[in-house]
Amino acid sequence: MTSHAIQNIRNFSIVAHIDHGKSTLADRLIQATGTLAEREMVEQVLDSMDIERERGITIKANTVRLEYKAQDGRAYILNLMDTPGHVDFAYEVSRSLAACEGSLLVVDASQGVEAQTLANVYHALDAGHEIVPVLNKIDLPAAEPERIKQQIEDVIGLDASDAVLISAKTGLNIDQVLEAIVLRLPPPKGEEKAPLKALLVDSWYDAYLGVVVLVRVIDGTLRKGQRIKMMGTDAHYEIDRVGVFRPKMADVAALGPGEVGFITAQIKQVADTRVGDTITDERHGCAEALPGFKPAQPVVFCGLFPVDAADFDDLRAAMGKLRLNDASFSYEMESSAALGFGFRCGFLGLLHLEIIQERLEREFNLDLIATAPSVIYRIVQRGGEVLELHNPADMPDPTKIETIEEPWIRATILTPDDYLGAVLKLCQERRGVQVDLNYVGKRAMAIYDLPLNEVVFDFYDRLKSISKGYASFDYQITDYRAGDLVKMSILVNSEPVDALSMLVHRDRAEQRGRAMVEKLKELIPPHMFQIPIQAAIGGKIIARETVRALRKDVTAKCYGGDVTRKRKLLEKQKAGKKKMRQFGKVEIPQEAFIAALKMDS
């Protein structure tokens, strides 16, 4: 490779809010550069999972290498990183951005700047990117490009006067985007003669090749047969093949500085390839490693149990396989008296939880029950030691607890003015504290501090329904704060049901307890004896409902005569029911658990 070659490489990613057209723009760029033949094109080429296509969201970051002949006659290599827009997959975004020098900021010309647009732009600016604004969907009658340009300047502070106006759907002005990438984004920097230094951007498991590692070479060259070392894990490998994605894998002889491609090296487990690690030559290594990424911190926890206990081994195998491709998903075994054996899993957010659950059900054909999602609480005990509590069932004795701290988030909510009142009311109900409220064009931007456990429950669904889908929401975790939290247990026939216990704020405990027992009353079928269902905090019952007993008419054979004969039979029946209740086992059907856990407060 000559020195002029690195000048002709552009590594860029596309950042945008959900549904502003990232994946469609990626399709058009692939088409315009002739990377795939027309017959190979499908919608959303880079979204390879079924779930991504159905829901229309990108979950895994993908890359593709485009070859483009610019108007000045030079041939350029463009490496495109397609990134997710959803807040739950922000770590996928930060990872892809670290491998690029520039970004295209795609904004919908009718919707304008939204909460995740802001979050993703800030990620890009933190990574030191040059940013080219692109206004998409300008063919829509509702598009207002001039107003949106002004909005980008006001809200984000980027000069959008020379934004590229396109329609990714019809392919309008796609050539201008390619020219802007070549002219306005910087080429990568790197020394070919320096020792090898490459960033491990991503890794996944392939049934035929073992672990495939996506790398961005900073300095030096990667070639087949070379012995490499991972600086973070100190593992050594010999490279089997080196290649690039033209969405399909294509082998190349070597990858030079600034290039993005993949390697395979008979690596058995994805766990051996830490994202953000530095790859260098075994003998002539570089002096210091690249600053890696922060590992993804799970935020929401929930238990996953197989409906049929016999599927437990299949579930364990399936989780192991998913973990191979998704480093942010963590799990450990747990058992529950009500649900049997299962796993306690950690996720980045509720969407992540839904996606993992759906993938387990789909790709591995499992029937699962998920317990109520909860967050990590910190418990400060009287002796001063601090415990992390993932599962409300493991809570220590309340007399030993000094304080319970819960995670809080800083949420940014953008909403049209008409729904502002309802949105503020929702935040207030969820114990939110208003930090700021101002206007962005015609839309209100509210910044709130909220406790995370109020958000994981059903906040996002409620926000979408009260704003008719127009409000957008983005958050990051800020700190832990002490709160008046209590453990609420649900007792059925005086037996606690561990899968239904949860930590709630004292002010909301009664409301939530009452809703839960009312729901269970409808769901638990009548037995031969009366069943009390109670919600309790410690020894105090805060709500109760009773499932009536099934009973036989024992007085049928008495007609006429003295009332004492009837009473004697009824008393006898009552004593029998009382005895049954002491020994009786209540069968709670699985559906009842699932329905009780899906409770809308």
XYZ file of C-alpha atoms in Angstrom:
601
model
C 0.000 0.000 0.000
C 1.272 3.447 -0.868
C 0.934 6.433 1.434
C -1.608 7.916 -0.960
C -3.938 4.954 -0.274
C -4.710 5.915 3.320
C -5.787 9.324 2.022
C -8.484 7.527 0.027
C -10.125 5.713 2.918
C -13.138 7.099 4.752
C -14.537 5.388 7.830
C -17.941 6.705 8.791
C -21.082 5.756 10.655
C -24.668 6.900 10.405
C -26.262 8.224 13.592
C -29.954 9.019 13.969
C -33.066 8.605 16.054
C -35.105 5.409 15.539
C -37.055 5.409 12.241
C -35.302 8.377 10.675
C -34.037 6.179 7.855
C -30.510 4.996 8.734
C -30.838 1.485 7.364
C -32.605 2.678 4.201
C -29.828 5.204 3.548
C -27.283 2.416 4.036
C -29.183 0.352 1.422
C -29.034 3.228 -1.083
C -25.304 3.793 -0.533
C -24.672 0.077 -1.112
C -26.754 0.280 -4.289
C -25.235 3.508 -5.591
C -21.684 2.186 -5.316
C -22.654 -1.069 -7.054
C -21.483 -3.102 -4.047
C -24.327 -5.595 -4.497
C -25.945 -6.488 -7.795
C -29.581 -5.357 -8.173
C -30.874 -8.932 -7.800
C -29.077 -9.320 -4.448
C -30.590 -6.176 -2.933
C -33.196 -6.598 -0.239
C -34.654 -3.964 2.073
C -32.383 -3.291 5.080
C -29.456 -5.339 3.785
C -27.482 -4.905 6.984
C -30.283 -5.953 9.365
C -29.707 -9.687 9.293
C -31.884 -10.876 12.195
C -35.581 -11.581 11.630
C -36.484 -9.479 14.659
C -34.583 -6.497 13.249
C -36.588 -6.691 10.041
C -39.969 -7.150 11.682
C -39.598 -4.422 14.256
C -37.743 -2.185 11.818
C -34.907 -1.519 14.263
C -31.197 -2.224 14.113
C -29.844 -4.159 17.091
C -26.345 -5.287 16.123
C -23.928 -2.856 14.540
C -22.850 -4.024 11.072
C -20.202 -2.927 8.604
C -19.783 -2.895 4.875
C -16.992 -1.772 2.576
C -18.028 0.369 -0.384
C -15.805 1.221 -3.352
C -16.585 4.597 -4.844
C -15.163 6.513 -7.791
C -15.493 10.199 -6.942
C -16.082 13.090 -9.347
C -12.387 14.025 -9.133
C -11.659 10.605 -10.656
C -10.007 9.068 -7.582
C -11.143 5.696 -6.242
C -12.107 5.732 -2.585
C -12.755 2.998 -0.072
C -15.664 3.848 2.247
C -16.226 1.759 5.367
C -19.768 2.190 6.609
C -20.745 1.202 10.157
C -24.509 0.842 10.551
C -25.379 1.536 14.190
C -28.548 1.059 16.253
C -30.541 4.165 17.223
C -32.197 2.824 20.324
C -31.044 3.934 23.756
C -30.741 0.337 25.003
C -28.053 -0.353 22.409
C -26.002 2.759 23.052
C -22.882 0.707 23.811
C -23.116 -0.830 20.312
C -23.093 2.745 19.030
C -20.114 3.963 21.068
C -18.167 0.963 19.863
C -18.782 1.552 16.186
C -18.008 5.243 16.552
C -14.586 4.536 18.014
C -13.653 2.840 14.746
C -14.610 5.827 12.558
C -13.489 9.409 11.975
C -16.777 10.899 10.871
C -20.537 10.522 11.002
C -23.548 11.280 8.900
C -26.228 12.721 11.135
C -29.567 11.720 9.631
C -32.559 13.813 10.685
C -36.107 13.317 9.455
C -37.084 16.539 7.622
C -40.607 16.432 9.012
C -39.994 15.151 12.588
C -36.836 17.111 13.340
C -34.394 16.542 16.188
C -35.491 13.917 18.739
C -34.148 12.668 22.060
C -32.026 9.908 20.623
C -30.703 12.144 17.872
C -29.169 14.223 20.660
C -27.792 11.259 22.569
C -26.169 9.717 19.496
C -24.724 13.023 18.249
C -23.105 13.555 21.636
C -21.598 10.074 21.401
C -20.164 11.030 18.008
C -18.822 14.375 19.236
C -17.216 12.636 22.243
C -15.466 10.341 19.784
C -14.066 13.464 18.052
C -16.021 13.050 14.813
C -16.556 15.391 11.903
C -20.323 15.447 11.348
C -22.206 15.949 8.090
C -25.931 16.680 8.622
C -28.264 14.880 6.212
C -31.978 15.709 6.043
C -33.950 12.664 4.983
C -37.539 12.253 3.701
C -37.614 15.644 1.961
C -40.072 14.125 -0.546
C -42.774 14.071 2.162
C -45.384 16.823 1.976
C -44.781 17.597 5.672
C -41.048 18.165 5.213
C -39.746 21.587 6.327
C -36.010 21.489 5.557
C -35.328 25.154 6.386
C -36.979 24.935 9.817
C -35.175 21.691 10.653
C -31.786 23.139 9.608
C -32.391 25.994 12.035
C -33.431 23.492 14.706
C -30.196 21.485 14.294
C -28.243 24.712 14.826
C -30.308 25.757 17.864
C -30.453 22.422 19.644
C -27.188 20.709 18.765
C -25.085 23.701 17.809
C -23.969 22.263 14.455
C -23.834 24.427 11.358
C -26.473 22.851 9.118
C -26.537 25.455 6.335
C -24.900 23.017 3.898
C -26.835 19.928 5.033
C -27.438 17.384 2.241
C -31.147 17.093 1.390
C -32.083 13.568 0.378
C -34.810 10.986 0.178
C -33.347 7.589 1.018
C -36.529 5.886 -0.105
C -36.574 7.274 -3.660
C -32.777 7.568 -3.921
C -32.847 11.351 -4.471
C -29.420 13.070 -4.079
C -27.627 9.938 -2.819
C -24.641 10.886 -5.023
C -24.337 14.138 -3.052
C -24.058 12.144 0.174
C -21.181 10.118 -1.301
C -19.409 13.302 -2.425
C -19.904 14.866 1.020
C -18.370 11.801 2.683
C -15.313 12.033 0.451
C -14.878 15.815 0.645
C -16.041 16.686 4.160
C -14.959 13.756 6.310
C -11.274 13.350 7.251
C -9.174 10.348 6.193
C -7.858 8.068 8.964
C -4.356 8.607 10.394
C -1.923 5.773 10.833
C 1.633 4.585 10.248
C 2.202 1.568 8.058
C 5.751 1.035 9.348
C 4.770 1.198 13.033
C 4.115 -2.006 15.045
C 0.654 -3.476 14.564
C -2.064 -1.838 16.631
C -5.696 -2.746 15.915
C -8.955 -2.143 17.762
C -11.279 -5.084 18.345
C -14.662 -3.568 17.456
C -16.939 -6.582 17.661
C -16.923 -10.358 17.624
C -19.524 -13.036 16.994
C -19.675 -16.762 16.687
C -20.006 -18.473 13.326
C -20.790 -22.183 13.248
C -18.216 -22.826 10.460
C -15.420 -20.368 11.168
C -15.463 -20.188 14.970
C -15.206 -16.654 16.308
C -15.130 -13.895 13.696
C -13.471 -10.701 14.919
C -14.217 -7.286 13.452
C -11.124 -5.063 13.621
C -10.108 -1.544 12.777
C -6.386 -1.298 12.054
C -4.778 1.844 13.494
C -1.083 1.265 12.726
C 0.836 -1.509 10.967
C -0.623 -4.341 8.878
C -2.592 -7.485 9.588
C -1.906 -10.431 7.278
C -2.721 -14.092 7.043
C -0.433 -16.418 9.042
C 0.680 -13.650 11.392
C 0.929 -14.466 15.140
C -1.075 -11.953 17.154
C -1.641 -11.198 20.801
C -4.691 -9.697 22.513
C -3.326 -7.193 25.020
C -6.294 -7.316 27.412
C -6.536 -11.088 27.821
C -2.927 -11.900 26.849
C -4.135 -14.640 24.489
C -2.054 -15.627 21.424
C -3.406 -16.763 18.054
C -2.381 -17.351 14.466
C -4.541 -15.631 11.848
C -6.323 -18.014 9.432
C -8.016 -15.540 7.174
C -8.224 -11.794 6.699
C -11.083 -10.186 4.844
C -13.586 -7.392 4.419
C -17.374 -7.259 4.194
C -18.819 -6.320 0.871
C -21.747 -7.234 2.779
C -20.626 -10.796 2.007
C -17.258 -11.888 3.368
C -14.428 -11.459 0.893
C -10.804 -12.441 1.610
C -7.974 -9.934 1.162
C -4.216 -10.379 1.458
C -3.728 -7.799 4.228
C -5.416 -4.962 6.072
C -3.398 -1.759 6.336
C -3.709 1.310 8.581
C -7.175 2.893 8.590
C -8.886 -0.185 7.194
C -11.793 -2.077 8.708
C -12.187 -5.804 8.172
C -12.392 -9.148 9.897
C -10.032 -11.910 10.959
C -10.557 -15.489 12.097
C -7.960 -17.334 14.143
C -9.450 -20.573 15.511
C -10.754 -18.739 18.566
C -13.184 -21.007 20.373
C -15.231 -18.608 22.515
C -16.416 -15.070 22.036
C -15.635 -14.518 25.721
C -11.919 -14.652 24.755
C -12.329 -11.629 22.477
C -13.157 -8.621 24.597
C -14.688 -5.778 22.703
C -12.373 -2.767 22.872
C -9.258 -4.894 23.280
C -6.077 -4.057 21.373
C -4.626 -6.574 18.934
C -0.899 -6.419 18.289
C 1.917 -8.522 16.868
C 3.157 -11.303 19.149
C 6.854 -10.402 18.857
C 6.970 -6.761 17.757
C 4.072 -5.449 19.789
C 3.051 -1.853 20.302
C 4.005 -0.187 23.573
C 0.621 0.711 24.998
C -2.932 -0.478 24.457
C -5.721 1.668 23.032
C -8.218 3.067 25.518
C -10.924 0.377 25.398
C -14.650 0.722 25.985
C -16.405 0.626 29.293
C -18.023 -2.795 29.598
C -21.781 -2.603 29.217
C -23.409 -2.416 32.665
C -26.663 -4.316 33.026
C -29.376 -2.063 34.389
C -32.525 -4.172 34.500
C -32.725 -7.675 35.949
C -35.384 -10.289 35.580
C -35.745 -14.005 36.126
C -36.357 -16.249 33.100
C -37.833 -19.673 33.815
C -38.900 -22.432 31.424
C -42.664 -23.119 31.497
C -41.835 -26.823 31.359
C -39.135 -27.701 33.905
C -37.772 -30.360 31.534
C -36.584 -27.583 29.184
C -34.090 -26.234 31.716
C -31.041 -27.782 29.996
C -32.160 -26.447 26.623
C -32.557 -23.001 28.153
C -29.053 -23.178 29.629
C -27.579 -24.139 26.234
C -29.568 -21.421 24.444
C -28.388 -18.721 26.860
C -24.790 -19.824 26.383
C -25.201 -19.431 22.613
C -26.854 -16.012 22.852
C -24.156 -14.827 25.219
C -21.651 -15.650 22.484
C -23.085 -12.950 20.252
C -24.250 -10.450 22.818
C -21.600 -9.490 25.322
C -23.935 -7.164 27.184
C -26.258 -9.931 28.306
C -25.339 -11.622 31.593
C -27.018 -14.428 33.512
C -26.640 -16.660 36.556
C -28.666 -19.610 37.812
C -31.403 -19.172 40.390
C -34.226 -21.284 41.754
C -37.658 -20.243 42.907
C -40.166 -22.140 45.021
C -42.971 -21.190 42.658
C -41.276 -21.515 39.276
C -38.513 -24.103 39.762
C -35.062 -23.646 38.212
C -34.226 -20.767 35.927
C -31.818 -17.869 35.405
C -31.472 -14.368 36.738
C -30.529 -12.263 33.729
C -29.169 -8.744 33.387
C -30.108 -6.451 30.485
C -29.326 -2.949 29.285
C -32.963 -1.916 29.294
C -36.475 -3.128 28.653
C -36.184 -3.318 24.872
C -33.047 -5.417 25.281
C -34.973 -7.704 27.659
C -37.816 -8.090 25.152
C -35.444 -8.806 22.291
C -33.488 -11.453 24.224
C -36.684 -13.114 25.403
C -38.043 -13.115 21.873
C -34.815 -14.525 20.452
C -34.781 -17.321 23.026
C -38.390 -18.198 22.205
C -37.857 -17.978 18.468
C -34.411 -19.199 17.666
C -34.411 -21.954 20.310
C -38.119 -22.762 20.457
C -38.511 -22.308 24.233
C -41.543 -21.327 26.288
C -40.480 -18.870 28.982
C -41.876 -16.981 31.950
C -40.229 -13.712 32.912
C -40.581 -12.368 36.453
C -41.205 -8.677 37.093
C -38.186 -6.628 35.969
C -36.206 -5.065 38.810
C -33.092 -2.916 39.123
C -29.986 -3.187 41.317
C -30.529 -1.733 44.768
C -27.730 -0.945 47.179
C -28.384 -1.896 50.763
C -26.334 -0.173 53.449
C -26.351 -2.322 56.569
C -25.981 -1.072 60.128
C -22.397 -2.316 60.297
C -21.628 -0.080 57.290
C -21.195 -2.853 54.697
C -22.928 -2.388 51.344
C -24.741 -5.178 49.512
C -26.013 -5.165 45.942
C -29.498 -6.595 45.676
C -30.578 -8.002 42.316
C -33.558 -10.023 43.451
C -36.121 -8.718 45.969
C -36.507 -12.258 47.362
C -32.917 -12.112 48.735
C -33.491 -9.028 50.861
C -31.817 -9.241 54.302
C -33.667 -8.794 57.604
C -35.093 -5.213 57.699
C -33.827 -4.644 61.259
C -30.230 -4.842 60.017
C -30.731 -2.299 57.230
C -29.630 1.305 57.648
C -30.797 2.608 54.222
C -31.754 1.275 50.816
C -30.469 3.197 47.814
C -31.943 2.980 44.338
C -30.529 4.044 40.950
C -31.776 7.328 39.465
C -31.651 8.414 35.869
C -31.559 11.744 34.059
C -34.238 11.521 31.377
C -34.654 13.822 28.384
C -38.175 13.834 26.993
C -39.117 15.712 23.828
C -42.836 16.109 23.230
C -45.213 18.243 21.156
C -46.706 21.052 23.250
C -50.231 19.547 23.270
C -49.143 16.548 25.344
C -46.805 18.374 27.701
C -49.263 18.444 30.623
C -49.892 14.705 30.479
C -46.159 13.959 30.215
C -45.299 16.140 33.222
C -48.106 14.494 35.205
C -46.727 11.050 34.353
C -43.225 12.068 35.519
C -44.667 13.528 38.728
C -46.597 10.318 39.418
C -43.384 8.359 39.010
C -41.643 10.426 41.722
C -39.784 12.487 39.128
C -37.959 15.722 39.944
C -37.999 18.384 37.236
C -34.555 19.699 36.315
C -35.292 21.813 33.278
C -38.062 22.638 30.825
C -37.565 24.626 27.651
C -38.688 24.817 24.055
C -36.991 23.437 20.984
C -38.849 24.991 18.065
C -42.437 23.882 18.528
C -41.601 21.081 20.919
C -41.072 21.046 24.638
C -37.948 19.450 26.074
C -38.376 18.294 29.666
C -35.410 17.050 31.664
C -36.297 14.979 34.716
C -34.535 12.985 37.376
C -36.491 9.763 37.834
C -35.983 6.614 39.903
C -35.126 3.792 37.512
C -37.457 1.253 39.108
C -40.435 3.442 38.179
C -39.185 3.582 34.605
C -38.554 -0.119 34.028
C -42.097 -1.009 34.923
C -44.134 0.435 32.035
C -43.027 4.059 31.758
C -42.105 3.903 28.092
C -45.439 2.355 27.055
C -47.366 4.909 29.058
C -45.331 7.782 27.608
C -46.017 6.582 24.075
C -49.742 6.142 24.717
C -50.345 9.558 26.345
C -48.428 11.362 23.596
C -49.947 9.297 20.760
C -46.452 8.082 19.929
C -44.925 11.541 19.420
C -42.848 11.867 22.578
C -39.290 10.559 22.485
C -37.296 9.496 25.485
C -33.624 8.985 26.255
C -31.860 8.446 29.558
C -28.599 7.800 31.298
C -28.002 6.563 34.809
C -26.719 9.280 37.115
C -26.382 8.074 40.704
C -27.793 6.145 43.639
C -30.036 7.884 46.150
C -31.519 6.650 49.407
C -35.279 6.142 49.284
C -38.064 4.981 51.575
C -38.264 1.555 49.943
C -40.009 -1.483 51.377
C -40.301 -5.088 50.287
C -43.838 -6.085 49.451
C -44.575 -9.808 49.581
C -47.654 -11.533 48.207
C -49.061 -14.334 50.393
C -51.402 -16.945 48.973
C -53.050 -19.053 51.690
C -50.485 -17.598 54.142
C -47.542 -18.857 52.035
C -45.264 -16.185 50.488
C -44.919 -16.463 46.694
C -41.300 -15.477 46.040
C -41.705 -14.812 42.312
C -44.184 -12.014 43.009
C -42.300 -10.124 45.728
C -40.998 -6.672 44.791
C -39.373 -3.572 46.230
C -41.645 -0.543 46.080
C -41.685 2.969 47.462
C -43.728 3.134 50.659
C -46.129 5.744 49.225
C -47.031 3.514 46.308
C -46.990 0.154 48.089
C -50.681 0.075 48.957
C -51.841 0.966 45.464
C -49.567 -1.636 43.885
C -50.424 -4.299 46.479
C -54.139 -3.776 45.997
C -53.859 -4.023 42.213
C -51.840 -7.221 42.538
C -54.241 -9.050 44.887
C -57.270 -8.030 42.813
C -55.593 -9.387 39.728
C -54.671 -12.665 41.444
C -58.212 -13.110 42.745
C -59.438 -13.308 39.148
C -56.627 -15.622 38.111
C -56.494 -18.276 40.834
C -59.238 -20.878 40.286
C -61.487 -21.753 43.284
C -60.381 -24.752 45.351
C -62.362 -26.841 47.842
C -61.388 -24.365 50.564
C -61.304 -20.618 50.926
C -58.004 -18.960 49.841
C -56.918 -15.595 51.256
C -54.587 -13.558 49.019
C -52.680 -10.856 50.862
C -50.099 -8.187 50.149
C -47.848 -7.534 53.118
C -44.989 -5.280 54.139
C -43.109 -7.098 56.865
C -45.827 -8.268 59.276
C -48.399 -5.676 58.173
C -51.097 -6.715 55.717
C -51.896 -3.818 53.367
C -54.434 -5.456 51.031
C -56.468 -8.637 50.965
C -58.878 -10.490 48.695
C -60.463 -13.920 49.190
C -61.118 -16.638 46.640
C -64.403 -18.293 47.642
C -64.463 -22.046 48.243
C -66.279 -24.529 46.079
C -68.862 -26.253 48.256
C -71.305 -29.083 48.115
C -74.867 -28.476 49.238
C -74.836 -30.670 52.392
C -78.311 -29.585 53.514
C -80.044 -30.953 50.414
C -81.359 -34.017 52.232
C -82.958 -31.987 55.067
C -86.378 -30.678 54.326
C -88.584 -29.366 57.068
C -87.765 -30.210 60.687
C -85.637 -28.252 63.107
C -83.037 -25.704 61.902
C -80.441 -27.189 64.309
C -80.140 -30.243 62.035
C -79.095 -28.025 59.132
C -76.775 -26.025 61.323
C -75.059 -29.191 62.541
C -74.313 -30.276 58.953
C -73.032 -26.800 57.976
C -70.786 -26.602 61.055
C -69.411 -30.017 60.214
C -68.687 -28.880 56.643
C -67.047 -25.692 57.921
C -64.727 -27.681 60.216
C -63.768 -29.901 57.288
C -62.955 -26.865 55.079
C -60.864 -25.365 57.873
C -58.869 -28.578 58.175
C -58.416 -28.745 54.397
C -57.145 -25.204 54.367
C -54.365 -26.087 56.802
C -53.113 -28.951 54.676
C -54.352 -27.852 51.262
C -51.883 -26.883 48.542
C -52.933 -24.034 46.278
C -52.203 -24.682 42.628
C -51.372 -21.362 40.980
C -51.573 -21.808 37.205
C -48.618 -20.545 35.125
C -50.876 -18.111 33.257
C -51.681 -16.459 36.570
C -47.991 -15.683 37.122
C -47.534 -14.295 33.661
C -50.670 -12.162 33.891
C -49.855 -10.921 37.394
C -46.360 -9.888 36.295
C -47.726 -7.972 33.305
C -49.827 -5.845 35.605
C -50.363 -2.235 34.544
C -50.273 -0.044 37.600
